[in-house]
Amino acid sequence: MKFVSYWHDIAPAFAGAAQGPVDGHYDVAVIGGGFTGLGAARQLAKAGAKVVVLEAEKVGWGASGRNGGHLNNGLAHSYLAAKAELGKERAIALYKAFDQSIDTLEELIAEEGIDCNFRRAGKLKLASKPQHFQAIARNFEAVHAEADPDTALLSADDLKQEVGAPFFGAMLSKKSAMMHMGRYVVGLGEAAARHGATIFESAAVTEHRQAGGRHHLKSTRGSITADAVLVATGAYTPSIFGYFRRRIIAVGSFIIATRPLTEAEIAATMPGNRTCVTSMNIGNYFRLSPDNRLIFGGRARFSATSDQRSDAKSGAILKASLAEIFPQLANVEIDYCWGGLVDMTKDRFPRAGYHDGVWYAMGYSGHGAQLSTHLGMIMADAILDRPDRNPLKGLEWPAVPGHFGKPWFLPLVGMYYKMLDKVQ
């Protein structure tokens, strides 16, 4: 078993990295070489801006290359909960932003010729308990009537053609998609470089200050100045950006990938070949990879770390969960086990905007693979003084009380959600 992201292991090497020292002056400096940062850099470069991307590790090293490979439309929340908190107009606008983000990905992939196995698969929100199906049905009625007619409610009998496990029904979101995350992020980075963006890897930003109307950035490979800065670092935001660190809760998310399944095993487990998410608070998500592995993830442990030891413990928990949902795969070999950090906000809504001279987009709360490129492009347009399309503009973002970068409270949160899953 490899303790490395399947997406990283199977993707080609990024060939667009700049060589030499980090220096010079740029119109825009983008901090973070994931989907958000690269999407913004491509958009800026296409418009003729002189743009640099400073990535602490490798392109796609963070959440963009460590996720479950889902491109699910709609909201991370129930639509009803979002409407109650945000109001109907903003809830619909944010829901549609997720829809538009998948359209953006489809168009960009075609335009740039990125070979990343993009496919409109549809997503199933699976009811793990009978009472969960009742809640899913209520949510479906509101979504279908007000936000997304391309949805359907499936009974437990309907699901026999979709998933080889005993769930109690599901909501099908037909616009949802999937792709190979590693191939996509490399392709996106190379597209940004082709359009003129300068992308430095192994260039962690260690200092930021504003003086003389410019931003001064020091990195481990040198220093630059820029007229504008976009912070696109999510859960991997450095401590120099304390405003964001007090508002982002870095939570570990863990994933395993089986060996390639046989046709008979696929027919017995995932005949519908969609993205799937269970309804538990501490639930699981799964899909088939392009080479027919079952990629199975979840919040196996409430941790703010992801290293091989942590990943191994979480992998054992995930394998047990896999066997519980799909007993027919209880003894299947696990080829990959990895983890990564998810940039959660307290209310699980993403944030994007401008604060204290710095542009930002982050807080995707487990729904970033689909929205991040789109939101990066929207923020690039804002920097270019184009019409404002930010669906999150004006959404308040209070700091998490008692949180200054290290989420000491995560074990308590985990205990709380485990308790809810037992009683709800």
PDB file of C-alpha atoms in Angstrom, residues 311-423:
ATOM      1  CA  ASP A 311      -3.149   8.469   7.503  1.00  0.00           C
ATOM      2  CA  ALA A 312      -2.502   4.818   8.413  1.00  0.00           C
ATOM      3  CA  LYS A 313      -4.761   5.022  11.487  1.00  0.00           C
ATOM      4  CA  SER A 314      -7.459   6.697   9.463  1.00  0.00           C
ATOM      5  CA  GLY A 315      -7.036   4.210   6.622  1.00  0.00           C
ATOM      6  CA  ALA A 316      -7.804   1.333   8.999  1.00  0.00           C
ATOM      7  CA  ILE A 317     -10.998   3.101  10.115  1.00  0.00           C
ATOM      8  CA  LEU A 318     -11.995   3.731   6.496  1.00  0.00           C
ATOM      9  CA  LYS A 319     -11.382   0.112   5.520  1.00  0.00           C
ATOM     10  CA  ALA A 320     -13.723  -0.969   8.323  1.00  0.00           C
ATOM     11  CA  SER A 321     -16.356   1.516   7.094  1.00  0.00           C
ATOM     12  CA  LEU A 322     -15.908   0.246   3.539  1.00  0.00           C
ATOM     13  CA  ALA A 323     -16.510  -3.322   4.709  1.00  0.00           C
ATOM     14  CA  GLU A 324     -19.612  -2.229   6.619  1.00  0.00           C
ATOM     15  CA  ILE A 325     -21.164  -0.531   3.581  1.00  0.00           C
ATOM     16  CA  PHE A 326     -19.867  -3.031   1.000  1.00  0.00           C
ATOM     17  CA  PRO A 327     -19.255  -6.368   2.764  1.00  0.00           C
ATOM     18  CA  GLN A 328     -18.601  -7.908  -0.647  1.00  0.00           C
ATOM     19  CA  LEU A 329     -15.372  -5.852  -0.711  1.00  0.00           C
ATOM     20  CA  ALA A 330     -14.308  -6.561   2.880  1.00  0.00           C
ATOM     21  CA  ASN A 331     -11.157  -8.369   1.781  1.00  0.00           C
ATOM     22  CA  VAL A 332     -10.265  -6.280  -1.237  1.00  0.00           C
ATOM     23  CA  GLU A 333      -6.675  -5.020  -1.340  1.00  0.00           C
ATOM     24  CA  ILE A 334      -6.087  -1.327  -0.568  1.00  0.00           C
ATOM     25  CA  ASP A 335      -3.460   0.166  -2.892  1.00  0.00           C
ATOM     26  CA  TYR A 336      -3.473   3.794  -1.727  1.00  0.00           C
ATOM     27  CA  CYS A 337      -4.070   5.605   1.554  1.00  0.00           C
ATOM     28  CA  TRP A 338      -3.685   9.358   1.971  1.00  0.00           C
ATOM     29  CA  GLY A 339      -4.939  12.373   3.821  1.00  0.00           C
ATOM     30  CA  GLY A 340      -5.188  16.095   3.436  1.00  0.00           C
ATOM     31  CA  LEU A 341      -6.541  19.181   5.142  1.00  0.00           C
ATOM     32  CA  VAL A 342      -9.955  20.687   4.433  1.00  0.00           C
ATOM     33  CA  ASP A 343     -10.435  24.439   4.952  1.00  0.00           C
ATOM     34  CA  MET A 344     -13.639  24.535   6.966  1.00  0.00           C
ATOM     35  CA  THR A 345     -15.460  27.693   8.025  1.00  0.00           C
ATOM     36  CA  LYS A 346     -17.646  27.770  11.115  1.00  0.00           C
ATOM     37  CA  ASP A 347     -20.853  27.892   9.017  1.00  0.00           C
ATOM     38  CA  ARG A 348     -19.392  25.779   6.154  1.00  0.00           C
ATOM     39  CA  PHE A 349     -19.978  28.515   3.568  1.00  0.00           C
ATOM     40  CA  PRO A 350     -16.952  29.517   1.464  1.00  0.00           C
ATOM     41  CA  ARG A 351     -15.641  33.069   1.496  1.00  0.00           C
ATOM     42  CA  ALA A 352     -14.158  35.328  -1.159  1.00  0.00           C
ATOM     43  CA  GLY A 353     -13.489  39.035  -1.254  1.00  0.00           C
ATOM     44  CA  TYR A 354     -11.052  41.751  -0.241  1.00  0.00           C
ATOM     45  CA  HIS A 355      -9.680  42.501   3.222  1.00  0.00           C
ATOM     46  CA  ASP A 356      -6.983  44.907   4.346  1.00  0.00           C
ATOM     47  CA  GLY A 357      -5.524  45.263   0.858  1.00  0.00           C
ATOM     48  CA  VAL A 358      -5.536  41.547   0.041  1.00  0.00           C
ATOM     49  CA  TRP A 359      -7.876  39.537  -2.198  1.00  0.00           C
ATOM     50  CA  TYR A 360      -8.816  36.023  -1.087  1.00  0.00           C
ATOM     51  CA  ALA A 361     -10.899  32.925  -1.896  1.00  0.00           C
ATOM     52  CA  MET A 362     -11.033  29.938   0.478  1.00  0.00           C
ATOM     53  CA  GLY A 363     -13.140  28.166   3.102  1.00  0.00           C
ATOM     54  CA  TYR A 364     -14.626  25.634   0.675  1.00  0.00           C
ATOM     55  CA  SER A 365     -15.490  23.242   3.524  1.00  0.00           C
ATOM     56  CA  GLY A 366     -15.128  20.044   1.530  1.00  0.00           C
ATOM     57  CA  HIS A 367     -16.819  21.365  -1.618  1.00  0.00           C
ATOM     58  CA  GLY A 368     -13.816  23.075  -3.184  1.00  0.00           C
ATOM     59  CA  ALA A 369     -12.907  20.844  -6.103  1.00  0.00           C
ATOM     60  CA  GLN A 370     -15.851  22.127  -8.106  1.00  0.00           C
ATOM     61  CA  LEU A 371     -16.053  25.770  -6.973  1.00  0.00           C
ATOM     62  CA  SER A 372     -12.395  26.751  -6.623  1.00  0.00           C
ATOM     63  CA  THR A 373     -11.366  27.228 -10.259  1.00  0.00           C
ATOM     64  CA  HIS A 374     -14.564  29.182 -10.933  1.00  0.00           C
ATOM     65  CA  LEU A 375     -14.140  31.366  -7.853  1.00  0.00           C
ATOM     66  CA  GLY A 376     -10.481  31.964  -8.671  1.00  0.00           C
ATOM     67  CA  MET A 377     -11.520  33.254 -12.082  1.00  0.00           C
ATOM     68  CA  ILE A 378     -14.195  35.472 -10.508  1.00  0.00           C
ATOM     69  CA  MET A 379     -11.617  36.995  -8.138  1.00  0.00           C
ATOM     70  CA  ALA A 380      -9.249  37.531 -11.060  1.00  0.00           C
ATOM     71  CA  ASP A 381     -12.010  39.471 -12.816  1.00  0.00           C
ATOM     72  CA  ALA A 382     -12.501  41.565  -9.668  1.00  0.00           C
ATOM     73  CA  ILE A 383      -8.772  42.366  -9.605  1.00  0.00           C
ATOM     74  CA  LEU A 384      -9.032  43.334 -13.289  1.00  0.00           C
ATOM     75  CA  ASP A 385     -11.908  45.679 -12.371  1.00  0.00           C
ATOM     76  CA  ARG A 386     -14.369  43.694 -14.472  1.00  0.00           C
ATOM     77  CA  PRO A 387     -18.059  43.338 -13.471  1.00  0.00           C
ATOM     78  CA  ASP A 388     -18.408  41.857  -9.970  1.00  0.00           C
ATOM     79  CA  ARG A 389     -19.710  38.251 -10.093  1.00  0.00           C
ATOM     80  CA  ASN A 390     -18.741  37.264  -6.547  1.00  0.00           C
ATOM     81  CA  PRO A 391     -21.675  35.248  -5.094  1.00  0.00           C
ATOM     82  CA  LEU A 392     -20.190  35.659  -1.604  1.00  0.00           C
ATOM     83  CA  LYS A 393     -19.747  39.426  -1.600  1.00  0.00           C
ATOM     84  CA  GLY A 394     -20.810  41.001   1.697  1.00  0.00           C
ATOM     85  CA  LEU A 395     -21.191  37.699   3.561  1.00  0.00           C
ATOM     86  CA  GLU A 396     -19.922  38.329   7.086  1.00  0.00           C
ATOM     87  CA  TRP A 397     -16.995  36.219   8.249  1.00  0.00           C
ATOM     88  CA  PRO A 398     -16.501  36.422  12.018  1.00  0.00           C
ATOM     89  CA  ALA A 399     -13.465  34.804  13.609  1.00  0.00           C
ATOM     90  CA  VAL A 400     -13.933  31.476  15.386  1.00  0.00           C
ATOM     91  CA  PRO A 401     -13.905  32.245  19.141  1.00  0.00           C
ATOM     92  CA  GLY A 402     -10.762  30.962  20.827  1.00  0.00           C
ATOM     93  CA  HIS A 403      -9.200  29.881  17.522  1.00  0.00           C
ATOM     94  CA  PHE A 404      -5.816  31.277  16.468  1.00  0.00           C
ATOM     95  CA  GLY A 405      -4.633  28.728  13.898  1.00  0.00           C
ATOM     96  CA  LYS A 406      -4.475  25.371  15.705  1.00  0.00           C
ATOM     97  CA  PRO A 407      -7.964  23.853  16.172  1.00  0.00           C
ATOM     98  CA  TRP A 408      -7.592  22.417  19.685  1.00  0.00           C
ATOM     99  CA  PHE A 409     -11.351  21.773  19.819  1.00  0.00           C
ATOM    100  CA  LEU A 410     -11.581  19.210  16.993  1.00  0.00           C
ATOM    101  CA  PRO A 411     -11.735  16.085  19.230  1.00  0.00           C
ATOM    102  CA  LEU A 412     -14.713  17.632  21.055  1.00  0.00           C
ATOM    103  CA  VAL A 413     -16.410  18.354  17.728  1.00  0.00           C
ATOM    104  CA  GLY A 414     -15.828  14.760  16.663  1.00  0.00           C
ATOM    105  CA  MET A 415     -17.375  13.414  19.864  1.00  0.00           C
ATOM    106  CA  TYR A 416     -20.406  15.659  19.366  1.00  0.00           C
ATOM    107  CA  TYR A 417     -21.066  14.485  15.801  1.00  0.00           C
ATOM    108  CA  LYS A 418     -20.556  10.839  16.731  1.00  0.00           C
ATOM    109  CA  MET A 419     -23.206  11.291  19.405  1.00  0.00           C
ATOM    110  CA  LEU A 420     -25.590  12.895  16.893  1.00  0.00           C
ATOM    111  CA  ASP A 421     -25.118  10.006  14.476  1.00  0.00           C
ATOM    112  CA  LYS A 422     -26.177   7.583  17.195  1.00  0.00           C
ATOM    113  CA  VAL A 423     -29.372   9.392  18.140  1.00  0.00           C
TER     114      VAL A 423
END
